[in-house]
Short mmCIF file of C-alpha atoms in Angstrom, two decimals:
data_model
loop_
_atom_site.label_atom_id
_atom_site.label_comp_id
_atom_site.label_asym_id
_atom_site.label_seq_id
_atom_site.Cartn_x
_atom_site.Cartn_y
_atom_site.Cartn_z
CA UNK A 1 121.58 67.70 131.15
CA UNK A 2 119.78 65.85 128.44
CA UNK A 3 117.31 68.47 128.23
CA UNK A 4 119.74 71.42 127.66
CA UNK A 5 121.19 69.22 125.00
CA UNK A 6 117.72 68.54 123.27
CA UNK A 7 117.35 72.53 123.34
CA UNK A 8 120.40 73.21 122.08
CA UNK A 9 120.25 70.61 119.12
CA UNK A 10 116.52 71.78 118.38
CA UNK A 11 117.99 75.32 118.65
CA UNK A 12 120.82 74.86 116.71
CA UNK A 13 118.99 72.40 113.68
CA UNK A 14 116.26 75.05 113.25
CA UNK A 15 115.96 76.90 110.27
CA UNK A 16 113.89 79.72 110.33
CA UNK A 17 111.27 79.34 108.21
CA UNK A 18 109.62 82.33 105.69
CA UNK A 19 106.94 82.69 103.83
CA UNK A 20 106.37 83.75 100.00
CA UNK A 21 104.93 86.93 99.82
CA UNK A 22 102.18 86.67 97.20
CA UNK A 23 102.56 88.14 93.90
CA UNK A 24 99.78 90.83 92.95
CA UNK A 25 99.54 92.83 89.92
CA UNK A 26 96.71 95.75 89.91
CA UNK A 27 94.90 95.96 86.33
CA UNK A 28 93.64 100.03 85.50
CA UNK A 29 92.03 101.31 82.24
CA UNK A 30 95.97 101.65 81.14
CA UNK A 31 96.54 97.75 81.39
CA UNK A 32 93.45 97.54 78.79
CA UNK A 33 90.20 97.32 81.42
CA UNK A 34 87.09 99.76 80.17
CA UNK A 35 86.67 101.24 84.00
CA UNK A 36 88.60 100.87 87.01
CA UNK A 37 85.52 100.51 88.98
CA UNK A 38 84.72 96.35 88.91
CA UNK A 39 81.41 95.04 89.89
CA UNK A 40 82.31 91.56 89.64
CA UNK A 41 84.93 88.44 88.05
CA UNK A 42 84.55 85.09 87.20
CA UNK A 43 86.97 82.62 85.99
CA UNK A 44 84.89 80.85 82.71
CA UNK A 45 85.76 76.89 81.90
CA UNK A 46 88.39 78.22 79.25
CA UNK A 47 90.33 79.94 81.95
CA UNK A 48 89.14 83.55 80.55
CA UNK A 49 88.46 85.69 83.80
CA UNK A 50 85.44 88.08 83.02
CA UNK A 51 85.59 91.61 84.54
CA UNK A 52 82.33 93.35 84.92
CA UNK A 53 82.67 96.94 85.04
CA UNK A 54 80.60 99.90 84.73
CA UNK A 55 81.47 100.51 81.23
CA UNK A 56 81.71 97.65 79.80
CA UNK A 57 82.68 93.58 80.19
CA UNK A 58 86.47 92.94 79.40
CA UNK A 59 87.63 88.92 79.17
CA UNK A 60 91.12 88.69 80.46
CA UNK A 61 93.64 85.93 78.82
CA UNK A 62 96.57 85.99 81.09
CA UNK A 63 98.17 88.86 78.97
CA UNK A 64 95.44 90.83 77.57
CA UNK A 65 91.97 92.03 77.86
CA UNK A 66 89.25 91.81 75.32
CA UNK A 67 86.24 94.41 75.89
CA UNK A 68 82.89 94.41 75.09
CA UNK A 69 80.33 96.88 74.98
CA UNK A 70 77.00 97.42 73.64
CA UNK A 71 78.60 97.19 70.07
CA UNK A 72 79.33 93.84 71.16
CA UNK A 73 75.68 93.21 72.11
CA UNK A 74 75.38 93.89 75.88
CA UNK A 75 72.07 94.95 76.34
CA UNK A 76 74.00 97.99 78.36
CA UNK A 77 77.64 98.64 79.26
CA UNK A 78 77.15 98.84 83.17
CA UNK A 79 77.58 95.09 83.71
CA UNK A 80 76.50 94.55 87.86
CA UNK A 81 76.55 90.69 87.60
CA UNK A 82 78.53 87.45 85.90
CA UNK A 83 77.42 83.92 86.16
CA UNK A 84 78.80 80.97 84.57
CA UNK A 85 76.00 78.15 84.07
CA UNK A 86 77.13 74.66 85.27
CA UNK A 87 77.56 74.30 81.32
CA UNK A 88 79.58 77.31 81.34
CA UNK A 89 78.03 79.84 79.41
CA UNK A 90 78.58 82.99 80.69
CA UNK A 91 75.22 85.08 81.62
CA UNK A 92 75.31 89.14 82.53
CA UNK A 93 73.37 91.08 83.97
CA UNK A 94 73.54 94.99 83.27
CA UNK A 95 71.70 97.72 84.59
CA UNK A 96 68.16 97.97 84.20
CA UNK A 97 68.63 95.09 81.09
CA UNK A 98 67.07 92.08 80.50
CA UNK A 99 70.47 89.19 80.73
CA UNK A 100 72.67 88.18 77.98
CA UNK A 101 74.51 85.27 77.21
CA UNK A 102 77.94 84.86 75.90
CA UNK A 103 77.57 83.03 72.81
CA UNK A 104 81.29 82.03 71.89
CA UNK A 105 80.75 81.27 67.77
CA UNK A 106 79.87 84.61 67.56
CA UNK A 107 82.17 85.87 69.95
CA UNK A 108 79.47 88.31 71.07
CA UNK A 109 76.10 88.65 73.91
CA UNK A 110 72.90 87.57 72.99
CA UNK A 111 70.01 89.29 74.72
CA UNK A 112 68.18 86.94 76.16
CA UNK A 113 64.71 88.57 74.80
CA UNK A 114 65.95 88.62 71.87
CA UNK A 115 67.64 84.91 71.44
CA UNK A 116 65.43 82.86 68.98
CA UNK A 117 66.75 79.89 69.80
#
C-alpha cells in the first residue's frame, strides 16, 4: 500500500520538465556577409567573431558586420583559414597567399611578406 502511495505522490508532484529550444539566427549576404559560402569563424579576445568567406573576411559585432577585402589588405579575398595567436592577433590564410595579420591600429591586414616590423 505504501508503494502505490509513493507512486502516486511521485506521480502526482511531477512536473514535466521541457527544454529551451535554442535560438538560431542564419546570417546571408542580405544580413551584411560578402558570400554565403563560410570557410571558417573564430571568436577574437574582443568578442568580434571573424567569418572567412570566399570573397572576403567580415568581423561580426553582435549587430553588424564589417568586411574586408583586398582593399583592406588581404593578400586575396578567398579567406580558407582564421587563427587567433595565444596573444590574439588574428592571422588568415587566403588562397594561394602568403598569411596576413590583423593589425587593429590600422584596422586593416598586413601581409606577412610584406610586414617590416
Amino acid at each position: 500500500m505504501r508503494f502505490i502511495y509513493v507512486t502516486v505522490a511521485i506521480c502526482f508532484f511531477t512536473v514535466a520538465g521541457k527544454a529551451q529550444q535554442p535560438n538560431y539566427t542564419a546570417f546571408t549576404v542580405n544580413d551584411g556577409l560578402p558570400s554565403n559560402y563560410i570557410y571558417r569563424a573564430v571568436e577574437d579576445n574582443n568578442g568580434f567573431l571573424w567569418v572567412a568567406t570566399d570573397a572576403g573576411i567580415a568581423r561580426f559585432d553582435g549587430k553588424h558586420f564589417q568586411v574586408f577585402t583586398t582593399q583592406h589588405g588581404l593578400p586575396d579575398n578567398e579567406v580558407l583559414a582564421i587563427v587567433k595567436e595565444n596573444n590574439g592577433r588574428i592571422w588568415v590564410n587566403c588562397f594561394k597567399q602568403s598569411p596576413a595579420y590583423f593589425d587593429e591600429v590600422q584596422n586593416r591586414f598586413i601581409n606577412a611578406n610584406e610586414d617590416t616590423n
